[in-house]
Tab-separated table of C-alpha atoms and ligand atoms in Angstrom:
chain	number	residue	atom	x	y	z
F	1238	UNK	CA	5.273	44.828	7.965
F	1239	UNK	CA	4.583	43.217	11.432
F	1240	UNK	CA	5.394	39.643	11.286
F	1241	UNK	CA	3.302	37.494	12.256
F	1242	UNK	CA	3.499	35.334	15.447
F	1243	UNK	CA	5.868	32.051	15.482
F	1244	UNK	CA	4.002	28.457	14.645
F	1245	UNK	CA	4.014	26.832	17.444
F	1246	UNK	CA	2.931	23.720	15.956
F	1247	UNK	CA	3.797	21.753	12.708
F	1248	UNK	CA	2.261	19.056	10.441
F	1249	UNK	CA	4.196	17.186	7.734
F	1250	UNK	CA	2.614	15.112	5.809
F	1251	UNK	CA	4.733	13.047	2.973
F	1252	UNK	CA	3.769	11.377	-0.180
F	1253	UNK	CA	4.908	8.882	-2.682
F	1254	UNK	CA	8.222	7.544	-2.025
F	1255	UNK	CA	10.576	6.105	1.047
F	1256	UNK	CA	12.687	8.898	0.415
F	1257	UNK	CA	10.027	11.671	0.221
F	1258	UNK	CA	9.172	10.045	3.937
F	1259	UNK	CA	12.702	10.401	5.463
F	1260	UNK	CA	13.227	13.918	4.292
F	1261	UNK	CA	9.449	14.143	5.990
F	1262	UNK	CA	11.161	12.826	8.869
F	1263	UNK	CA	14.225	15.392	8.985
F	1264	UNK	CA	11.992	18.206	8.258
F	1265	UNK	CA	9.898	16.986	11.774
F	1266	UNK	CA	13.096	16.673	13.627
F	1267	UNK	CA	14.546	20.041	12.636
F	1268	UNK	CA	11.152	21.938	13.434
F	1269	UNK	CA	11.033	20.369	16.614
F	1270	UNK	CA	14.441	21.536	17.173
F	1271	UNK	CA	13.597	24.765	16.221
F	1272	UNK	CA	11.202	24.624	19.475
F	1273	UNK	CA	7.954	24.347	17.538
F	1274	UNK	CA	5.957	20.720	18.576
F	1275	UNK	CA	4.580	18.278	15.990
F	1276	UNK	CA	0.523	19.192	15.978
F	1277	UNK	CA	-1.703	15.866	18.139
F	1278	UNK	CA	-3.444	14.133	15.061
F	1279	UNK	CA	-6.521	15.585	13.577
F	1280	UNK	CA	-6.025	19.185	15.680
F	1281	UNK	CA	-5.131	22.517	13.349
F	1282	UNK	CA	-1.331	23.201	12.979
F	1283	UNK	CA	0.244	26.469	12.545
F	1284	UNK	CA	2.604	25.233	10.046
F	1285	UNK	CA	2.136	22.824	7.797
F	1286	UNK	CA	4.667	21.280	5.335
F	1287	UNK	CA	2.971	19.198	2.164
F	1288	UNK	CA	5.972	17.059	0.979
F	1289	UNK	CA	4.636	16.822	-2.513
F	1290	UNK	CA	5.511	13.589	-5.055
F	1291	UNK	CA	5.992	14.224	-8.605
F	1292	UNK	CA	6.380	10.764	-10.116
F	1293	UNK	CA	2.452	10.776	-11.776
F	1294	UNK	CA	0.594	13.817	-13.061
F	1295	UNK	CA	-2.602	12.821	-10.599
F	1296	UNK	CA	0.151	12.537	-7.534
F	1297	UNK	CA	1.530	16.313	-9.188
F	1298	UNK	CA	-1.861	17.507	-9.061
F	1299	UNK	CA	-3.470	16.164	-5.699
F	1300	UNK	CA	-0.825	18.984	-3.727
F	1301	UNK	CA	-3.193	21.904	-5.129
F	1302	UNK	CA	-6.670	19.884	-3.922
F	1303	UNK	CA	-4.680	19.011	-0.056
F	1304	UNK	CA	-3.949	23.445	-0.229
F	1305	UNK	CA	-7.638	23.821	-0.822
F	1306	UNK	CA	-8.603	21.569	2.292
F	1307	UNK	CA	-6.431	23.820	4.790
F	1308	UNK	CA	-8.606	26.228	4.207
F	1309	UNK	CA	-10.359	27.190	7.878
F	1310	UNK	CA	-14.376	27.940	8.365
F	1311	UNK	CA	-12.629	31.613	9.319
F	1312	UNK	CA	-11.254	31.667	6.186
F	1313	UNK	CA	-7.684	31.928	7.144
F	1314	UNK	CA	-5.027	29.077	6.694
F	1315	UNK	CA	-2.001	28.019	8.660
F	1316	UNK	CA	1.414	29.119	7.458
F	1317	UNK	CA	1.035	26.284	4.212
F	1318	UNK	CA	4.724	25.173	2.815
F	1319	UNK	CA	5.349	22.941	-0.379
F	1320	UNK	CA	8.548	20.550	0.181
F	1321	UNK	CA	9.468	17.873	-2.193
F	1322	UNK	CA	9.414	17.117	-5.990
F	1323	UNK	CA	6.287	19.558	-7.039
F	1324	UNK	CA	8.343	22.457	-5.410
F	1325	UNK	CA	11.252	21.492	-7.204
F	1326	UNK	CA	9.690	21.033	-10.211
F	1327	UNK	CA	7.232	23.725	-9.982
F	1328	UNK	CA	8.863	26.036	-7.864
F	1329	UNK	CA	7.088	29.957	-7.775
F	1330	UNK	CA	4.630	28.627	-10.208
F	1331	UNK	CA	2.721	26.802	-6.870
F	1332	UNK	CA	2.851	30.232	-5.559
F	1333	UNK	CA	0.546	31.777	-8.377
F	1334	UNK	CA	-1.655	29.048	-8.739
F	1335	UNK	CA	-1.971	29.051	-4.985
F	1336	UNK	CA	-1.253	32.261	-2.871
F	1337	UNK	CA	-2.630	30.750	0.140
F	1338	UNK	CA	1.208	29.168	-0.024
F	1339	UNK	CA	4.338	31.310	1.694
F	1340	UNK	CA	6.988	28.808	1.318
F	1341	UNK	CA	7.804	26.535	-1.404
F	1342	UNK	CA	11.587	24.538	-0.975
F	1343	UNK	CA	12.807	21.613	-2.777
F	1344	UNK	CA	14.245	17.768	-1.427
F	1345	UNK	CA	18.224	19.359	-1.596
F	1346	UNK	CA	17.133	22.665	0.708
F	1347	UNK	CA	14.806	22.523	3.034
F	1348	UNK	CA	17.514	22.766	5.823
F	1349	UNK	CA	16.744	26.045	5.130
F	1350	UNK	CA	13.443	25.704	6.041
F	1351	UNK	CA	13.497	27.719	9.906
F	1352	UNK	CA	15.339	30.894	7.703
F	1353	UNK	CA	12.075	30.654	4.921
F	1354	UNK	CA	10.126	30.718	7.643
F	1355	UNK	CA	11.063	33.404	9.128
F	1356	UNK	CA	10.816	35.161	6.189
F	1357	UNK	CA	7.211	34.090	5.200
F	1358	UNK	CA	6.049	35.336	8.801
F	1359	UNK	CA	7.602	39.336	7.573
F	1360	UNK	CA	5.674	39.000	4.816
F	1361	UNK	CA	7.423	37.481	2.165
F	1362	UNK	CA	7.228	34.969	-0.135
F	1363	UNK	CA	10.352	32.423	0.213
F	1364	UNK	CA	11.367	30.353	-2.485
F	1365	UNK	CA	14.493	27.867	-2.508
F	1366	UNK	CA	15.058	25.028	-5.027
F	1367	UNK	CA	18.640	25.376	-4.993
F	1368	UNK	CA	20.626	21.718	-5.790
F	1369	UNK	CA	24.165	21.938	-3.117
F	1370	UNK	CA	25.374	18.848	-3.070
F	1371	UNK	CA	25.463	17.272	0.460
F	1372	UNK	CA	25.005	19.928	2.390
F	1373	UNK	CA	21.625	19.742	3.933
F	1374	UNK	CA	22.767	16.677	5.731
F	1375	UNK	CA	25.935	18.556	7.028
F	1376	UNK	CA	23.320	21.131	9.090
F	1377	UNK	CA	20.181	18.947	9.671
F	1378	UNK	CA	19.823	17.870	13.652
F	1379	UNK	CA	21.234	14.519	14.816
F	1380	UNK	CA	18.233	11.575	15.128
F	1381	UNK	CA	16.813	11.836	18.008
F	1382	UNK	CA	14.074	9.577	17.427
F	1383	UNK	CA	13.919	6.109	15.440
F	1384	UNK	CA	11.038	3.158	14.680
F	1385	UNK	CA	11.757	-0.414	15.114
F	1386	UNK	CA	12.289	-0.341	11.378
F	1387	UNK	CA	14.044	3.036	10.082
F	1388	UNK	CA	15.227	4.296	7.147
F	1389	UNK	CA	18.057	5.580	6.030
F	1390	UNK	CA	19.091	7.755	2.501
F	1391	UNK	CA	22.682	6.715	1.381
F	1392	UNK	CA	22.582	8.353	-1.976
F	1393	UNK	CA	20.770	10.859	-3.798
F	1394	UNK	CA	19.605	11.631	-7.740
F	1395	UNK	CA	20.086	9.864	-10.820
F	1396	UNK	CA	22.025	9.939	-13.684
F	1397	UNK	CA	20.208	7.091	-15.453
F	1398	UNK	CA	17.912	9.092	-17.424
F	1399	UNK	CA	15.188	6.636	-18.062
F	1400	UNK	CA	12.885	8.703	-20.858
F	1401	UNK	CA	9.443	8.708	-18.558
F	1402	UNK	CA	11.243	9.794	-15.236
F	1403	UNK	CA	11.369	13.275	-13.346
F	1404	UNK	CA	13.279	12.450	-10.791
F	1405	UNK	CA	17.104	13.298	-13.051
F	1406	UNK	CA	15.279	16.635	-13.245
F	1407	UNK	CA	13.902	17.180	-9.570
F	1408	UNK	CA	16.333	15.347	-7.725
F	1409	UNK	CA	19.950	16.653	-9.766
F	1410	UNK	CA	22.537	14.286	-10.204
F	1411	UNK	CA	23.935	10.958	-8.524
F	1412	UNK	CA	25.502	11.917	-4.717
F	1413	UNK	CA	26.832	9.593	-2.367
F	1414	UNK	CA	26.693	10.888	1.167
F	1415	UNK	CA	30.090	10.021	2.921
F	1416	UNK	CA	30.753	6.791	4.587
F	1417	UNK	CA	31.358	8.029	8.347
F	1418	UNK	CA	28.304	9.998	8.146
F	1419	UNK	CA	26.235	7.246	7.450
F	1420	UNK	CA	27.591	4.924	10.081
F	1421	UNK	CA	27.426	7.820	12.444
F	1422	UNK	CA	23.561	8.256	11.347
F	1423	UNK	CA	23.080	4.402	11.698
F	1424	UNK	CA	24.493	4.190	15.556
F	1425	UNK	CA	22.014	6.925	16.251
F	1426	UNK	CA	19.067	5.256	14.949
F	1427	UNK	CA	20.030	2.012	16.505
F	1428	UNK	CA	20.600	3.734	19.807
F	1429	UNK	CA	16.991	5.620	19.527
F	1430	UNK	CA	15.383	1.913	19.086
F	1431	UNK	CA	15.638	0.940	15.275
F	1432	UNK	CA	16.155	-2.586	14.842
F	1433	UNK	CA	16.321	-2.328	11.024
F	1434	UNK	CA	17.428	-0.038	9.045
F	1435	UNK	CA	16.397	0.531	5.140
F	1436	UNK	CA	19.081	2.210	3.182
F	1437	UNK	CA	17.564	4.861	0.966
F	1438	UNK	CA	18.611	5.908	-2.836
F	1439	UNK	CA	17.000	6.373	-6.348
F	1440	UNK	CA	19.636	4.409	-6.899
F	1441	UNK	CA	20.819	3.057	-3.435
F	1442	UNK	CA	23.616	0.374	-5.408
F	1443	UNK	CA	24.943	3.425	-6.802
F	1444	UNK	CA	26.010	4.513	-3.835
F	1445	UNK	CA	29.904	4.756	-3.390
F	1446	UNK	CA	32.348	5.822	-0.641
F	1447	UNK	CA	35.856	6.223	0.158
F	1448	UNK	CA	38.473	5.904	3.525
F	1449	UNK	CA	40.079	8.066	5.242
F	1450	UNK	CA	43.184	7.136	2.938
F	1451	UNK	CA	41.069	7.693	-0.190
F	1452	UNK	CA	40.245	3.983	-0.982
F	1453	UNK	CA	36.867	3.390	-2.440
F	1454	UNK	CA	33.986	1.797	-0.677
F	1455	UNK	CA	31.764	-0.394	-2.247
F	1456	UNK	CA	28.067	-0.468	-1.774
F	1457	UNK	CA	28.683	-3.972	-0.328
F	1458	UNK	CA	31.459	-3.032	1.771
F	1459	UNK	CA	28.945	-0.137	3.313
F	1460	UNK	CA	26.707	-3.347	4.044
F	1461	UNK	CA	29.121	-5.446	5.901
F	1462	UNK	CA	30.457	-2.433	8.083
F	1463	UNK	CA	26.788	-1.593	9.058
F	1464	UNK	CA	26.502	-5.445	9.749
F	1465	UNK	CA	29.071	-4.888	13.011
F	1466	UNK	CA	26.937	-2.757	14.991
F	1467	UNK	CA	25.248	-4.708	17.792
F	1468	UNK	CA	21.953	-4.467	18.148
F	1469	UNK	CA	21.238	-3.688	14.675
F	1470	UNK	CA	19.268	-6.992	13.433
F	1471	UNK	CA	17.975	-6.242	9.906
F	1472	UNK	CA	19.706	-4.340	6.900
F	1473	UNK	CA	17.518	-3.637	3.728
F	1474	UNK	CA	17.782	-1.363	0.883
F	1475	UNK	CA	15.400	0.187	-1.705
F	1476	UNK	CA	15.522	1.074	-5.011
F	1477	UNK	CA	18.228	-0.566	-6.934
F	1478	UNK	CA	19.208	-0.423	-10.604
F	1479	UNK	CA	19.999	-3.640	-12.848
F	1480	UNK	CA	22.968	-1.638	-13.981
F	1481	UNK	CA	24.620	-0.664	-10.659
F	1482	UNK	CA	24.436	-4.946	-9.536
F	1483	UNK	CA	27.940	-6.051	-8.854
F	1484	UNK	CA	29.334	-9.557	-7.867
F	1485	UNK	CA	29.729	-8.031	-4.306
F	1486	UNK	CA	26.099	-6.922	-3.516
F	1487	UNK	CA	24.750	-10.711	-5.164
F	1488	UNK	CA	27.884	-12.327	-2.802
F	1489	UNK	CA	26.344	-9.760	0.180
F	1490	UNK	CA	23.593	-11.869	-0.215
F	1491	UNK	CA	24.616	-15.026	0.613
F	1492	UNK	CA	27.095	-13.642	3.343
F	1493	UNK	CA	25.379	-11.262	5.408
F	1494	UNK	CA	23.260	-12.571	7.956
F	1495	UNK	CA	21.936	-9.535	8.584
F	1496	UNK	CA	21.041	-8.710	5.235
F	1497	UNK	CA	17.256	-9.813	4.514
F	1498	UNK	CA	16.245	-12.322	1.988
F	1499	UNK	CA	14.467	-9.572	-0.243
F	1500	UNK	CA	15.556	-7.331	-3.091
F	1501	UNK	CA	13.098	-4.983	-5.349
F	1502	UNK	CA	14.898	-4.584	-8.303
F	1503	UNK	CA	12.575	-2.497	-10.446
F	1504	UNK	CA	12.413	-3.938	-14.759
F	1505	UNK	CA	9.287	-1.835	-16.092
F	1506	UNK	CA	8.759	-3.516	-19.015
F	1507	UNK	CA	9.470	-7.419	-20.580
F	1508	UNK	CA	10.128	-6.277	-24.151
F	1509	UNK	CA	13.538	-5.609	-25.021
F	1510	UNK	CA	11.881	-2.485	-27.642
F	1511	UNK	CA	10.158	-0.902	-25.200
F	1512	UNK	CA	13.153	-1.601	-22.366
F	1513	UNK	CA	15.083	0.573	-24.941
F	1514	UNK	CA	12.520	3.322	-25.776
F	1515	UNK	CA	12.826	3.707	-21.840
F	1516	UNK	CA	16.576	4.246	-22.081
F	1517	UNK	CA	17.032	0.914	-19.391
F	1518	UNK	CA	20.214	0.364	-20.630
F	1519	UNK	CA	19.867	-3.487	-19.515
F	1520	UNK	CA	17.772	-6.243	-22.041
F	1521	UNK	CA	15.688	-8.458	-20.531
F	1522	UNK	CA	17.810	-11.263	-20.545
F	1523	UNK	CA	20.765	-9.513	-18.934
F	1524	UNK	CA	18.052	-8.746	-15.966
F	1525	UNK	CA	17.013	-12.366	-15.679
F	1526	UNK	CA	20.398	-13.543	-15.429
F	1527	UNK	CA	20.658	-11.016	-12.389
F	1528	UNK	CA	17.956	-12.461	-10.791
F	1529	UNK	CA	19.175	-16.046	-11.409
F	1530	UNK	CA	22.435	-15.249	-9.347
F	1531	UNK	CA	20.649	-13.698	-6.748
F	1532	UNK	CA	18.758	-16.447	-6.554
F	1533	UNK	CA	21.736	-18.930	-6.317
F	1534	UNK	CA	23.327	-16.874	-3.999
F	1535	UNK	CA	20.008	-16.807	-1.489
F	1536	UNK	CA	17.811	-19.511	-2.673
F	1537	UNK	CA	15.186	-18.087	-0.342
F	1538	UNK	CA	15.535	-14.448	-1.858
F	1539	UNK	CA	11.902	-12.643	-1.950
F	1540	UNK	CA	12.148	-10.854	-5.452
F	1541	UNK	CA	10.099	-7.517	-6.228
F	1542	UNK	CA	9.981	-5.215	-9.212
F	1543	UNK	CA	8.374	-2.142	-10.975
F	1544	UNK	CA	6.298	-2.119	-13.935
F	1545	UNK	CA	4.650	0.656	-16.668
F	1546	UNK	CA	2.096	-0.579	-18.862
F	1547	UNK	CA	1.027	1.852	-21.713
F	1548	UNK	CA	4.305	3.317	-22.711
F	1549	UNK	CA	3.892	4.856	-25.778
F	1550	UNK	CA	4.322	2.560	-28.710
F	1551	UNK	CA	3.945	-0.466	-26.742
F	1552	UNK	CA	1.865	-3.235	-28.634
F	1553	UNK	CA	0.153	-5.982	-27.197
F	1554	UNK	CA	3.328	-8.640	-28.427
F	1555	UNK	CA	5.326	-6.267	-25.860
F	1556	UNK	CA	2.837	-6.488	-23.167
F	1557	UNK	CA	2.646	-9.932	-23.643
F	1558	UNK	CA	6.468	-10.050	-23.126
F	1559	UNK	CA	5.510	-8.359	-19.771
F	1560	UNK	CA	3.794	-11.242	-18.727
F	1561	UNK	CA	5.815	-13.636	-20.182
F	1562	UNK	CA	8.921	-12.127	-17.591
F	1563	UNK	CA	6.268	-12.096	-14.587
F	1564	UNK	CA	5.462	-16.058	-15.011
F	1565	UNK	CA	9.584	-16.680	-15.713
F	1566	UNK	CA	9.916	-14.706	-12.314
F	1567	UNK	CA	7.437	-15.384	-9.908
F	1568	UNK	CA	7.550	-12.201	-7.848
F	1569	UNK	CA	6.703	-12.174	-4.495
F	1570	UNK	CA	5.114	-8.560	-4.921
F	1571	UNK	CA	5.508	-5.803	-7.599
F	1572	UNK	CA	4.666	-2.584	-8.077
F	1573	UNK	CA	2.321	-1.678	-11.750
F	1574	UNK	CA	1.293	1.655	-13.003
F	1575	UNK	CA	0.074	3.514	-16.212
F	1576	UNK	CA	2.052	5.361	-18.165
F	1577	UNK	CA	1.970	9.576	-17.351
F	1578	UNK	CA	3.270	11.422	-19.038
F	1579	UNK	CA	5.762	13.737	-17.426
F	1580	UNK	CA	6.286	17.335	-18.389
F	1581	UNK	CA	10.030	18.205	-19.912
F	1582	UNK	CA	10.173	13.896	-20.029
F	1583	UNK	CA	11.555	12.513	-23.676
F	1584	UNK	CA	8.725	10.468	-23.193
F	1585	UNK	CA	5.870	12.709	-23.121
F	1586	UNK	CA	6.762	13.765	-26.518
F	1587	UNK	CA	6.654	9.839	-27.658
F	1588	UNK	CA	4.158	8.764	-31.040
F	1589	UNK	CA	2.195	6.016	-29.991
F	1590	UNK	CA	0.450	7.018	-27.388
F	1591	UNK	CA	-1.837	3.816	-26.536
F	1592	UNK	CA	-5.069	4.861	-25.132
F	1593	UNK	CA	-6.618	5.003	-21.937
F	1594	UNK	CA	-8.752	2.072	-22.262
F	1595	UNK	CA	-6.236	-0.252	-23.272
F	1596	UNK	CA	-3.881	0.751	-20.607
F	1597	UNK	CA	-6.497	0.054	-18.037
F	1598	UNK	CA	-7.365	-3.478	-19.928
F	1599	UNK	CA	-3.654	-4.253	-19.553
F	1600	UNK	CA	-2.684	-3.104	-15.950
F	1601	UNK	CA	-5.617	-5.155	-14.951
F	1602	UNK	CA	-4.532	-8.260	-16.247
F	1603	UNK	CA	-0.893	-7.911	-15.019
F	1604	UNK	CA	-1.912	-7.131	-11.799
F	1605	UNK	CA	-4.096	-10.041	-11.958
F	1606	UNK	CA	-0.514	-11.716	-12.792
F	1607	UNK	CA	1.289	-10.204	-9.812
F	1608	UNK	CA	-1.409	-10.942	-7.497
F	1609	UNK	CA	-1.450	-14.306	-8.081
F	1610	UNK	CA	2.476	-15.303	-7.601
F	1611	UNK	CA	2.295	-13.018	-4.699
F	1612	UNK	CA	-0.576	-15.008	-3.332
F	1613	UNK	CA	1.910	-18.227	-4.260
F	1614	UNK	CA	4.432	-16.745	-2.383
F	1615	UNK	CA	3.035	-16.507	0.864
F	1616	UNK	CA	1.165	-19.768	0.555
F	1617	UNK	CA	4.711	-21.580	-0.181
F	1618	UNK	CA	5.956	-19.246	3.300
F	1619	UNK	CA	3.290	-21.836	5.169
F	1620	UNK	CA	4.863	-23.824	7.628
F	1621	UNK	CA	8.175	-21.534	7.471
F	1622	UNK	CA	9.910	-20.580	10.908
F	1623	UNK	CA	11.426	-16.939	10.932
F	1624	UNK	CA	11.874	-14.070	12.821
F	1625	UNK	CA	8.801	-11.415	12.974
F	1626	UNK	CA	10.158	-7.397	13.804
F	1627	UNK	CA	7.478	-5.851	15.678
F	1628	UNK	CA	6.362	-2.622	13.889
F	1629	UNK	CA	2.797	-1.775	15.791
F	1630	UNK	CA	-0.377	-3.070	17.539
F	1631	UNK	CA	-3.262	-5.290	15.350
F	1632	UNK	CA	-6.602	-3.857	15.438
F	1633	UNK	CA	-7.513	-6.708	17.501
F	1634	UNK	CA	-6.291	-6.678	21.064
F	1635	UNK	CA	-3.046	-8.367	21.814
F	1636	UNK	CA	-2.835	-8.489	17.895
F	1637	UNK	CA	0.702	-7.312	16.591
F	1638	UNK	CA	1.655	-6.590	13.660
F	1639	UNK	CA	5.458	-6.672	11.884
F	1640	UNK	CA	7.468	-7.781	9.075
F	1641	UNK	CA	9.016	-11.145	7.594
F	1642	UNK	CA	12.497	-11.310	6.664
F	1643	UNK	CA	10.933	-11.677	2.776
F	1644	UNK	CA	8.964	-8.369	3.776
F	1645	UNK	CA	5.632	-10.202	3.903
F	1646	UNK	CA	3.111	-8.301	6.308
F	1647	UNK	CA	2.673	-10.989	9.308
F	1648	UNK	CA	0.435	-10.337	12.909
F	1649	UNK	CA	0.445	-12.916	15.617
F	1650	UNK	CA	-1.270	-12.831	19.094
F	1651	UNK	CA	-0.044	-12.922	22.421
F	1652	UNK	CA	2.983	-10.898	24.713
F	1653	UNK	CA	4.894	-8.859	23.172
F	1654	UNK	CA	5.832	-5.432	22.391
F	1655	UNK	CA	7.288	-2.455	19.205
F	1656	UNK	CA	10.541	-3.316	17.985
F	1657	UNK	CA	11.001	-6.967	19.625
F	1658	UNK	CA	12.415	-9.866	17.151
F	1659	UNK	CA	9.769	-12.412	17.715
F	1660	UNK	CA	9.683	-16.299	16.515
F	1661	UNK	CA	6.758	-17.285	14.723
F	1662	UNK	CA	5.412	-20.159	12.672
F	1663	UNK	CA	3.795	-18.980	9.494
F	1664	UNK	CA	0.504	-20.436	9.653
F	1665	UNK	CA	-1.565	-19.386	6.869
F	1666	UNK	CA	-1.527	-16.879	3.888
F	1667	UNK	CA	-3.632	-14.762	2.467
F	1668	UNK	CA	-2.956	-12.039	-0.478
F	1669	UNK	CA	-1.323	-9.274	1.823
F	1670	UNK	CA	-0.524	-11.010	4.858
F	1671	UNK	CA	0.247	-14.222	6.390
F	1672	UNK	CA	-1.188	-15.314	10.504
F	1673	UNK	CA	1.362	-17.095	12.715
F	1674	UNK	CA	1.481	-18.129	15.642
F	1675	UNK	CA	4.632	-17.582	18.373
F	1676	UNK	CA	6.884	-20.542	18.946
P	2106	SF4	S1	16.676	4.909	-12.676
P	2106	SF4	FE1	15.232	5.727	-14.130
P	2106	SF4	S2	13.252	5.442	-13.114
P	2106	SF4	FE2	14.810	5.277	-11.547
P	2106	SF4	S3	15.004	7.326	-10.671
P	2106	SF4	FE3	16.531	7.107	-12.303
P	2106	SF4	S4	15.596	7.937	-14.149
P	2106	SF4	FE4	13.973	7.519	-12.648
């Protein structure tokens, strides 16, 4: 068969997670490499690449409506590739439910992405949801480009097993990407213009390393080496487990200047029952005693989490426990969803599934919960002196907007310019965002 003529241009478009947007990142960088150029917004692509998110069935599910859309007046489609957690967990299956599709590769493969290709374009269709450990990041391109704020995966999988998740199933076990690497990966980023850097992991405190003479690093240890570089001025790091906390991250804390003020540490639920139908492996006072150390080890420490409402068997005395942990907390944001249940998931063969109304009823009033401390939050930030990084314009003119140390959303007005550290006075807060003005 004749193949057809290269793409010349690409579109990528990631959902769902942080990670799902740096491998959305590599997967631009190694196309460009490849000589192909990233399509202007809005204009037709030749390729494109929908990074898919698995974590909800209506996230699952939205990958076959975005195929549909490609669809041209003509009739014909670009080259159409599924990347990410649906092709992992779906694999060939996206293939038969939508032939429009030529390549479908998963999160730990899609180095192999030029090769697949290359093969769609003779004709064939190219499947890869192999699992090697490590080595997509041993043949990926160097960064060439970076944001003012970057991110950056450490560590990969999880072994945790909570009963509701996928991501044991679509993103293989626990890997730690070596220790040079990452400070290799780091100096890039900060020489391409990054001025923070988010470390990256479904468990990112999981992460471990060794030396050169085979001693092991510590995920805190990784921190304070990544503190030396220069002209990096931020360190973050998303999404932690209770379980994988040790003294030397909640000492990090209070030690590294560098390290900001802010740490989502996702709990799900406030009832010890339900913590254990979710396989947790922590109790709810175990995870408040976390927090209280983090706390005395940054008083100033911005605290986030995760929640599910709607698990099945969860009665209202357990969602009340929910909210009971929310007003002991005081987040300054958190994250809320509905149960879904997740295909080959322990817990989508739970009794007790509680019904649709209630779990609407009760994500409502948590969220109502969450708003409000987050609105507390940012009103008690009023007055506050801190550095602002400069992430991109404001809709009004000479508007920017950038981040707080505690991650709050801030703009101000006047000079200045993408990635700069400005000084600000936080003026006055509203639910998502706080105004300032320069000082
Ligand atoms: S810790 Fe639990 S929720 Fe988080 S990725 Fe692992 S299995 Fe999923």
């Amino acid at each position: 068969m004749q193949k057809t003529a290269p793409p010349a241009t690409y579109r990528v478009k990631s959902f769902g997670c942080q990670m799902n947007v740096y491998d959305g990142e590599r997967m631009a960088e190694l196309l460009s490499a490849q000589g192909m150029s990233a399509a202007p917004d809005g204009a037709d692509a030749d390729l494109v690449v929908l990074n898919t998110c698995h974590i909800r069935e209506k996230a699952a599910e939205k990958v076959y409506s975005d195929i549909g859309r490609l669809r041209r007046e003509d009739g014909s489609s670009p080259l159409i590739a599924v990347a990410g957690c649906v092709a992992q967990a779906e694999g060939e299956e996206i293939m038969a439910r939508a032939p429009s599709v030529r390549v479908v590769v998963g999160p730990q493969a899609y180095h192999r992405l030029p090769e697949m290709i290359e093969r769609a374009r003779a004709g064939e269709r190219a499947t890869d949801t192999d699992m090697p450990a490590n080595t997509k990041f041993d043949v990926l391109p160097p960064r060439r480009r970076a944001a003012a704020s970057a991110f950056l995966t450490i560590q990969e999988g999880c072994n945790k097993f909570c009963t509701y998740c996928v991501v044991p199933y679509t993103r293989g076990a626990e890997i730690s990407r070596p220790f040079n690497d990452l400070i290799d990966e780091a100096r890039k980023l900060v020489e391409n213009g990054a001025r923070e850097i988010t470390l990256l992991g479904q468990n990112v405190n999981a992460w471990r390393g060794e030396d050169a003479g085979g001693t092991v690093i510590s995920f805190d240890d990784l921190i304070r080496s990544l503190d030396k570089i220069p002209e990096l001025q931020r360190i973050r790091y998303t999404t932690s487990h209770p379980m994988d906390v040790t003294d030397g991250l909640i000492a990090a804390h209070g030690e590294v200047t560098k390290l900001m003020p802010y740490l989502h540490l996702p709990v799900q639920s406030g009832s010890d029952r339900m913590l254990k139908a979710m396989n947790r492996s922590h109790s709810v006072d175990s995870y408040l005693r976390l927090l209280e150390r983090f706390r005395a080890a940054r008083p100033d420490i911005a605290l986030s989490g995760d929640f599910i409402v709607g698990f099945p068997g969860e009665t209202e005395q357990d969602f009340e426990d929910t909210l009971r942990l929310v007003d002991a907390v005081g987040y300054a944001q958190a994250y809320s969803f509905k149960f879904s249940p997740r295909p080959g998931t322990p817990a989508a063969d739970m009794d007790g599934a509680v019904t649709a109304a209630v779990m609407d009823e009760r994500l409502q009033r948590l969220q109502a919960a969450i708003n409000r401390d987050q609105l507390a939050f940012n009103k008690a930030s009023e007055g506050r002196r801190c550095a602002v990084l400069v992430e991109r314009n404001g809709r009004k003119p000479g508007q920017w907007l950038g981040k707080s140390p505690w991650l709050q959303s801030v703009h101000f007005e006047g000079e200045s310019e993408i990635g700069a550290m400005v000084d600000v006075e936080l003026v006055e807060a509203g639910p998502n965002s706080i105004s300032a003005k320069r000082i």
